[in-house]
Coordinates of C-alpha atoms in Angstrom, one line a residue:
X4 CA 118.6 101.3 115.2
X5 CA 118.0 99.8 111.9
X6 CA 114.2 99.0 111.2
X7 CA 112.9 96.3 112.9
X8 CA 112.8 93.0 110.0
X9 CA 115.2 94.8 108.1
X10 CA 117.7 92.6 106.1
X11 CA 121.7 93.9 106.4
X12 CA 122.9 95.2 103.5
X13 CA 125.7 92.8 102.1
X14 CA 126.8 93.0 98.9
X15 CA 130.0 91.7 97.6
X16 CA 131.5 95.1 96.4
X17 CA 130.9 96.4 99.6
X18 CA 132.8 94.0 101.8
X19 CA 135.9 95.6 100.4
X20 CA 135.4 98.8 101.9
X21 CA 136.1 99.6 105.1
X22 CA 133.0 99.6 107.3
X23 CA 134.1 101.7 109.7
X24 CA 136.0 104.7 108.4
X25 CA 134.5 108.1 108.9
X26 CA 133.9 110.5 106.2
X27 CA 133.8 114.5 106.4
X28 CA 130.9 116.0 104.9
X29 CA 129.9 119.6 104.3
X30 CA 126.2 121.0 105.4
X31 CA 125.5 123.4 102.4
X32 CA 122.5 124.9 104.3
X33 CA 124.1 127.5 107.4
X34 CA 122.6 126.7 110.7
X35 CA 121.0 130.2 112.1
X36 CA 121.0 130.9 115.8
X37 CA 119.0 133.1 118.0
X38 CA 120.4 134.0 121.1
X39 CA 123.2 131.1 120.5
X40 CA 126.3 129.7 118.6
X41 CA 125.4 127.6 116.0
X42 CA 126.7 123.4 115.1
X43 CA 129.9 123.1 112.6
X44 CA 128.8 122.9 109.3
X45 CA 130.3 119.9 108.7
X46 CA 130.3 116.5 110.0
X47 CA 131.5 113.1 110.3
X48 CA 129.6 110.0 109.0
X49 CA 130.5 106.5 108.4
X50 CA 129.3 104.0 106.2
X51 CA 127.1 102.0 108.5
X52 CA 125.5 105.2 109.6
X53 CA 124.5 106.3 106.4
X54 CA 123.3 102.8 105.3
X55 CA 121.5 102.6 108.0
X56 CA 119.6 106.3 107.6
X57 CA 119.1 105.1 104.0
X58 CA 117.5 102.0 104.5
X59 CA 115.3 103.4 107.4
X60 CA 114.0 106.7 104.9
X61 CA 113.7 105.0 102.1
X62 CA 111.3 102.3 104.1
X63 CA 109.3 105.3 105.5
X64 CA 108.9 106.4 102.0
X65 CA 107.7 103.6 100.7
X66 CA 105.6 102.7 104.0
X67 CA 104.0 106.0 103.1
X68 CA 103.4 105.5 99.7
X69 CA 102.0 102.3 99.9
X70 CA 99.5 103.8 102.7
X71 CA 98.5 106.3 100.1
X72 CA 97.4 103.1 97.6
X73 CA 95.4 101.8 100.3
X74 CA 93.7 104.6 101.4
X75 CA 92.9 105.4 97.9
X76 CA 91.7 101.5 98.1
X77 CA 89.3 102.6 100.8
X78 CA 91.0 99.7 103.0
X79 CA 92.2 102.6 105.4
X80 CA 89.4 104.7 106.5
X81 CA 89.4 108.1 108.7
X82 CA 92.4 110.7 108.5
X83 CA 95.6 110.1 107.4
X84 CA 98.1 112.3 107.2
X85 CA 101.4 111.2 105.2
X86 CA 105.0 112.0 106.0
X87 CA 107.2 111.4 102.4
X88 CA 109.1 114.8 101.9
X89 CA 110.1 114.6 106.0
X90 CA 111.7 111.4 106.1
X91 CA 115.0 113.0 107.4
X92 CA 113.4 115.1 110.3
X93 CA 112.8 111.6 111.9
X94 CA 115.3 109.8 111.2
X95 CA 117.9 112.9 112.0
X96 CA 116.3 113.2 115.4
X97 CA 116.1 109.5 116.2
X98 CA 120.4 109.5 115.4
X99 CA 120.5 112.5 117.2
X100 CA 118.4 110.9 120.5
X101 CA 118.2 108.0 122.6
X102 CA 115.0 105.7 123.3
X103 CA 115.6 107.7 126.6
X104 CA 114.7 110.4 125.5
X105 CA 111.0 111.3 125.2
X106 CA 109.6 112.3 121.8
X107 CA 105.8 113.5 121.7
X108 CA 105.0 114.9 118.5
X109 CA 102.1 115.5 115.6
X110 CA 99.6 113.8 114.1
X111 CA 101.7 113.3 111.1
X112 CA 103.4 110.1 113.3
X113 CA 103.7 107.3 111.0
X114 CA 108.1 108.4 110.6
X115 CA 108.2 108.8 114.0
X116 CA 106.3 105.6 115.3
X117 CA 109.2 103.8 113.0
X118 CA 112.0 105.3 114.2
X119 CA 110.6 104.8 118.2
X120 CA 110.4 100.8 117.7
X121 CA 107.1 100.6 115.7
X122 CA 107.6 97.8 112.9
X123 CA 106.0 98.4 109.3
X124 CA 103.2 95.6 109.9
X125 CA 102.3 97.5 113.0
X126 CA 101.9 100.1 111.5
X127 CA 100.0 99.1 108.7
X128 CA 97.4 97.4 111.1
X129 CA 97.0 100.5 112.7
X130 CA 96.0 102.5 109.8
X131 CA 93.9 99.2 109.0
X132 CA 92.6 99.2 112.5
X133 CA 93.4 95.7 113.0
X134 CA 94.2 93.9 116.2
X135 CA 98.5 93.4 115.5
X136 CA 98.8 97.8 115.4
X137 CA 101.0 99.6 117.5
X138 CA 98.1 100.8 119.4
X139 CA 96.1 97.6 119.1
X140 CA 93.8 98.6 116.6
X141 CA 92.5 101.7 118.3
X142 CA 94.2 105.0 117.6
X143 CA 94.7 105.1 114.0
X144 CA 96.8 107.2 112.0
X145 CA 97.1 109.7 113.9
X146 CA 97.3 108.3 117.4
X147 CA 100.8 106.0 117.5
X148 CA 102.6 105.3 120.7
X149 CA 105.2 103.3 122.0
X150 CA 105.7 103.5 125.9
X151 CA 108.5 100.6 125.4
X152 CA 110.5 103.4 124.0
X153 CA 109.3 106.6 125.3
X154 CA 107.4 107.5 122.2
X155 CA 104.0 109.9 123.2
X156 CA 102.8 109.6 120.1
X157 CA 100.6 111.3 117.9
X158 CA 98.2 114.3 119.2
X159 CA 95.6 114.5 116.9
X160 CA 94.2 118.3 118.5
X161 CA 96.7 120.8 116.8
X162 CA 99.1 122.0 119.5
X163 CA 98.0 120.1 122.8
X164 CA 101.1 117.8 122.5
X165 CA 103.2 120.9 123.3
X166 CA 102.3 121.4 126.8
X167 CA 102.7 117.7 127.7
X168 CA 106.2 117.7 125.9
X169 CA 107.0 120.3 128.4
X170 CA 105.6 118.2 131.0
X171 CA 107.9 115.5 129.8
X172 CA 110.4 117.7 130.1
X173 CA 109.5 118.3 133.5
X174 CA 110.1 114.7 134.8
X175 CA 113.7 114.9 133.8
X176 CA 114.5 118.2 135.6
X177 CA 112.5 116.4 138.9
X178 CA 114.6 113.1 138.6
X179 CA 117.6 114.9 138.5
X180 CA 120.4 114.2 141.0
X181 CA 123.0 116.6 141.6
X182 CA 124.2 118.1 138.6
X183 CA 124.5 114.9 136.1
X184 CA 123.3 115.5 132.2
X185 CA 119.9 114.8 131.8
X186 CA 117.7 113.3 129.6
X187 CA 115.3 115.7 127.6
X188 CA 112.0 115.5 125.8
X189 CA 111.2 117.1 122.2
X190 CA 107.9 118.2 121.2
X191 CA 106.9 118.7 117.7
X192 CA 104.5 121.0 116.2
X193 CA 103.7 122.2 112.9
X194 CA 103.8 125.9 111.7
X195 CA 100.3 125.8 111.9
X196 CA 100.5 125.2 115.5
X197 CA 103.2 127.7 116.3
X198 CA 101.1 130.9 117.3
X199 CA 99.0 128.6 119.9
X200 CA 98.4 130.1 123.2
X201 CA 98.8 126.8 124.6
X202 CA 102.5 126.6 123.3
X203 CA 103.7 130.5 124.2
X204 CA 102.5 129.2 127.8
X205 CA 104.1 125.7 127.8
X206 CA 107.3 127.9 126.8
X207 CA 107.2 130.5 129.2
X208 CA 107.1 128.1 132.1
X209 CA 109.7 125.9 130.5
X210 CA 112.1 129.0 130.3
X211 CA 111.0 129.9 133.9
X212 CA 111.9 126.2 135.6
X213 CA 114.9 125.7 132.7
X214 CA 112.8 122.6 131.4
X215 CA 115.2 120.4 129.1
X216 CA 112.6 120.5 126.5
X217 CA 113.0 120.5 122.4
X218 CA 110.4 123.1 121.2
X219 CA 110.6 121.7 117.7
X220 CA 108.6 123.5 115.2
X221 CA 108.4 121.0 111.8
X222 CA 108.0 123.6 109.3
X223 CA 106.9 122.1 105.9
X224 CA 105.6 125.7 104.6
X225 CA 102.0 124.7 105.0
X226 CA 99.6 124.5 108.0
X227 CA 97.1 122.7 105.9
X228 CA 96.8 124.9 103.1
X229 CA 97.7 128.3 104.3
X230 CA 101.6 129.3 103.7
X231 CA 103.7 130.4 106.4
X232 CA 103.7 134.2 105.1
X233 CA 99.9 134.3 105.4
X234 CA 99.1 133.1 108.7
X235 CA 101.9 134.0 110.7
X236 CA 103.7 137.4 111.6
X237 CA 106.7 136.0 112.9
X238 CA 107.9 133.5 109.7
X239 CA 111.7 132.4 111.5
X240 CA 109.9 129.9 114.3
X241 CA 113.3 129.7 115.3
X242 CA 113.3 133.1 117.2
X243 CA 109.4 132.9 118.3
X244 CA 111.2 132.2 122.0
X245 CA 112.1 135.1 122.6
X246 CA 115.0 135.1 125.2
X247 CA 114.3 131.5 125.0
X248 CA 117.2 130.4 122.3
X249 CA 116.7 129.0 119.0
X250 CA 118.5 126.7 115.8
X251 CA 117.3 126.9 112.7
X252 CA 118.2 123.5 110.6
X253 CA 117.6 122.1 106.7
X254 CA 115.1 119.2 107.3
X255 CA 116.0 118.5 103.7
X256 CA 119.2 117.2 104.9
X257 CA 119.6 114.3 107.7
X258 CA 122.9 115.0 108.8
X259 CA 122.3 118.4 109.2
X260 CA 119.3 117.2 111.1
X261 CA 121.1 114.8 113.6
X262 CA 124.3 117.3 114.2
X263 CA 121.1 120.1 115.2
X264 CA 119.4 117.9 117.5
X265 CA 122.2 117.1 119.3
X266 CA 123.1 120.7 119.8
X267 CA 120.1 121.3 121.7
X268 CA 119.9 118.2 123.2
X269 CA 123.4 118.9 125.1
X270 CA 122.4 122.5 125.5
X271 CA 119.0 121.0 127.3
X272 CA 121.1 118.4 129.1
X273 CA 123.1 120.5 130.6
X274 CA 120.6 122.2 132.6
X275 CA 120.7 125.4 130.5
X276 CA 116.5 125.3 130.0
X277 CA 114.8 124.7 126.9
X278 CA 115.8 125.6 123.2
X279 CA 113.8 126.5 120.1
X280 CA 114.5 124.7 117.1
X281 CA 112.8 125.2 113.1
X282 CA 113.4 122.4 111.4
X283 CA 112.3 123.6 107.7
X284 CA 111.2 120.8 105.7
X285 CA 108.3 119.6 102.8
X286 CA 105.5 117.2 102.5
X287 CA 105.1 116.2 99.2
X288 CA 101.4 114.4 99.9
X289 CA 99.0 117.5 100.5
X290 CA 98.0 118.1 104.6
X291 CA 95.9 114.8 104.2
X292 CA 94.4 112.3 101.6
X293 CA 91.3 114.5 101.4
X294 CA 93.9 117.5 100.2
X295 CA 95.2 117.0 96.7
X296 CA 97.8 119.7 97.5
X297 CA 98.3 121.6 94.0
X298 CA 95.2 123.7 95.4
X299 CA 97.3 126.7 96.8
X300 CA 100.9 125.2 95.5
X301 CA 101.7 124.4 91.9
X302 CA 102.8 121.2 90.6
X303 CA 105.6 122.8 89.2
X304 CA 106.8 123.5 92.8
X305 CA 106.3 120.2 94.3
X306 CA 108.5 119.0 91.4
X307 CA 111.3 121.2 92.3
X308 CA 111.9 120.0 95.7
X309 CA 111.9 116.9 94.4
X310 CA 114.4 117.4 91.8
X311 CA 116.5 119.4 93.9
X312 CA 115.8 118.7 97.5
X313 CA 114.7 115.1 98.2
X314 CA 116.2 114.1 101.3
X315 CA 116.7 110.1 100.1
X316 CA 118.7 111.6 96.9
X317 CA 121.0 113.7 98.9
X318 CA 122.1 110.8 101.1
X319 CA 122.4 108.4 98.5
X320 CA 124.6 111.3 97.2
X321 CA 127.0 111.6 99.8
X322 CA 126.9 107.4 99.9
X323 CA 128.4 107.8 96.2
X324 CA 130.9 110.6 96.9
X325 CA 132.5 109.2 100.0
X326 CA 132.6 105.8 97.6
X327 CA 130.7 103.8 100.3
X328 CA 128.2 102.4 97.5
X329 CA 127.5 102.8 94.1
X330 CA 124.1 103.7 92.3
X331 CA 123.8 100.4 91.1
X332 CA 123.9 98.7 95.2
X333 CA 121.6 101.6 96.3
X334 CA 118.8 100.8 93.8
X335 CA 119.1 97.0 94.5
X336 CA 118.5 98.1 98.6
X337 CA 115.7 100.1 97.1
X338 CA 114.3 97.2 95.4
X339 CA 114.7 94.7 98.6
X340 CA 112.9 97.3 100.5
X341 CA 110.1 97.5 98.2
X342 CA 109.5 93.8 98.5
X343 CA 109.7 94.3 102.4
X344 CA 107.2 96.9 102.4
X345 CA 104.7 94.6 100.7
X346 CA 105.5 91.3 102.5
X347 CA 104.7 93.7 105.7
X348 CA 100.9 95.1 103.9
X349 CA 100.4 91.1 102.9
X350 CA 100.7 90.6 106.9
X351 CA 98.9 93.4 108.1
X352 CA 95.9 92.2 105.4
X353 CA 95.7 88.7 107.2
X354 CA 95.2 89.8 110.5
X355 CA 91.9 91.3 112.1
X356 CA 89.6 93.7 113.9
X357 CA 90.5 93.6 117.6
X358 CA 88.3 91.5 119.9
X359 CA 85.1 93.2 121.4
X360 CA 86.7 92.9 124.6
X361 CA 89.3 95.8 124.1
X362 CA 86.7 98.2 124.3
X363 CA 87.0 98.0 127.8
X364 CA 91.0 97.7 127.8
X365 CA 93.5 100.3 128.0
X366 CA 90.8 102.9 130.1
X367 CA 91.9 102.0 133.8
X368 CA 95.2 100.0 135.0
X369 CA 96.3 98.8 138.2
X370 CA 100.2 100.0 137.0
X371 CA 100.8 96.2 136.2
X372 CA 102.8 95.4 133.3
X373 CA 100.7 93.4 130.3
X374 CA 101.0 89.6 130.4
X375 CA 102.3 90.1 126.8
X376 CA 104.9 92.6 127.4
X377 CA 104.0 94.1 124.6
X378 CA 105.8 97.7 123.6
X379 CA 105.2 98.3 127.4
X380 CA 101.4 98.0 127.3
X381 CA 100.2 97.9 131.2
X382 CA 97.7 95.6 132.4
X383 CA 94.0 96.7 132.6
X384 CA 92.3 97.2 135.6
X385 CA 88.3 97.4 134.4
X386 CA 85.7 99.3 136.7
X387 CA 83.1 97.4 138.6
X388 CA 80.3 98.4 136.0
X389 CA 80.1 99.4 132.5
X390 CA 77.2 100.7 131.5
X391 CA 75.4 100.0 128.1
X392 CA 72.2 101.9 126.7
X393 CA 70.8 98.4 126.9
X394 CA 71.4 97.5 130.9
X395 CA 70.9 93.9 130.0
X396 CA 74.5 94.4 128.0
X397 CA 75.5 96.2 130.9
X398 CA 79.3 94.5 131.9
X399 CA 80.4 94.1 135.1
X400 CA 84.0 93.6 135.9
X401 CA 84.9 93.1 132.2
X402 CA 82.8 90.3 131.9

């Protein structure tokens, strides 16, 4: 779905094409398989899909950018780890995927947390640690959840989402009845993850119960600042499964994204086990605001994949070639968004640190849902005692 807020798009011009007509596009970058067939490389699109990724990329790229300006601010505190360069990875899974679906996944959450319900003001709070965030204030950049939607967030310890995206996976092979499609989880790791012991074993035991499980490995060429040739032997994450079957896909490019995902998500459904998939992508923040990232890459490089890779170009691109929208529409989206964006950080900035109360919430539940409903928050349950260093602050029953 569009982004929460978000305004249609309805300009005059574009009321005279047809909203609904599909158009065939090519995917320049070849899908490589490992033990598998590989997607078409080509696709169908329409008009209100593409709008639609557009809107929701371009919003995560200015999100991002906007969080960059605060942090440099010193109005966002702690780690914070940006995701412009990778904007079609999320949004080509989220097309790809239901809210169904589970999706656990990196520290580097804020595209994900968007795509899986999360508005922009939420968002913003939670990097401000303010009350309105999507975790109420308390997780931060890096920990971003939505149980509303099946979103697992953010793991900030390098790999240990990948064993609980198996587990994920798990459920949906233990709820299965008969031999009906199920749903499936997707775990993503970086390539700095990828030689974990932790995920070899969450893999092996995936492969041995055939767990519909997404092994997604989000390569953007750098675990922090090391390259991919340096710190691993095995540089095609795609084939790291060993009998265990793999896709590699251009993260560069959201439809080639989508059309991968839902490979292996009907390979997974099936009952077939779990899949590998390398999604090869870019960041082009370094690993996190305290990494300027032309350390051990040149600027020169970063500029390139810019130039000649940005995933927002390439589908305002096809926009223009299928004749669903000109330049001139695009940048005027572009510019609404931008004022969206910052009508969202004006919000965030007038709300407030959470009450001293929640630092007993959110620890113990009795399985309740949250009076307020809110993203499938569940009710607290607080222990008889908490005990404080000064026992005459000592609370009993949250009180």
């Amino acid at each position: 779905a569009a982004v929460p807020g978000a305004r249609g798009w309805a300009a005059a011009a574009a009321g005279q094409r047809a909203l609904s007509s599909a158009y065939t596009f090519d995917i320049p970058v070849e899908y490589k398989g490992h033990n598998i067939d590989v997607p078409e490389q080509k696709t169908e699109a329409t008009k209100e899909q593409l709008m639609e990724y557009h809107r929701n990329m371009y919003t995560m790229r200015r999100m991002e950018i906007t969080a960059d300006n605060e942090y440099k601010a010193r109005n966002i505190r702690g780690f914070c780890h940006l995701y412009d360069g990778q904007e079609a990875v999320a949004q080509g899974i989220q097309a790809a995927l239901t809210n169904d679906d589970d999706w656990i996944t990196t520290y580097r959450c804020h595209g994900a947390a968007l795509m899986r319900g999360a508005t922009v003001q939420e968002i913003f709070e939670e990097l401000f640690g303010f009350r309105g965030g999507i975790a109420a204030g308390k997780g931060g950049s890096m920990h971003m959840y939505n149980k509303e939607k099946n979103f697992y967030g953010g793991a900030a310890i390098v790999g240990a989402q990948v064993p609980i995206g198996a587990g994920l996976g798990f459920f949906h092979k233990y709820k299965r009845k008969n031999d009906e499609p199920m749903n499936v989880s997707i775990v993503m790791y970086g390539d700095g993850s990828a030689n974990q012991g932790q995920c070899w074993e969450a893999a092996n035991m995936a492969g041995l119960w055939k767990i519909p499980v997404i092994f997604c490995c989000e390569n953007n060429e750098y675990g922090m600042g090391t390259a991919v040739n340096r710190s691993s032997y095995i540089t095609e994450y795609y084939k790291q499964g060993n009998k265990i079957p793999g896709i590699f896909i251009d993260g560069m490019d959201v439809l080639a994204v989508r059309e991968g995902i839902r490979f292996c998500k009907e390979w997974c459904s099936a009952g077939n086990g779990p899949i590998y998939t390398e999604i090869k992508t870019y960041r082009y923040h370094g690993h996190s605001m305290s990494d300027p990232g032309i350390t051990y890459r040149s600027r020169d490089e970063v500029t390139k994949v810019r130039q000649s890779r940005d995933p927002i170009e390439n589908v305002k691109a096809r926009l223009v070639k299928a004749d669903f929208a000109t330049d001139e529409e695009l940048k005027e989206i572009e510019k609404e968004i931008r004022v969206e964006v910052q009508e969202a950080l004006r919000r965030a900035k007038e709300s407030s640190m959470p009450a001293p109360e929640e630092l007993y919430t959110d620890i113990y539940t009795n399985g309740n849902k949250h009076p307020s409903g809110w993203h499938g928050r569940l009710a607290t349950d607080y222990p008889y005692e908490i005990r404080m260093p000064d026992q005459a602050k000592t609370v009993f029953h949250g009180k």
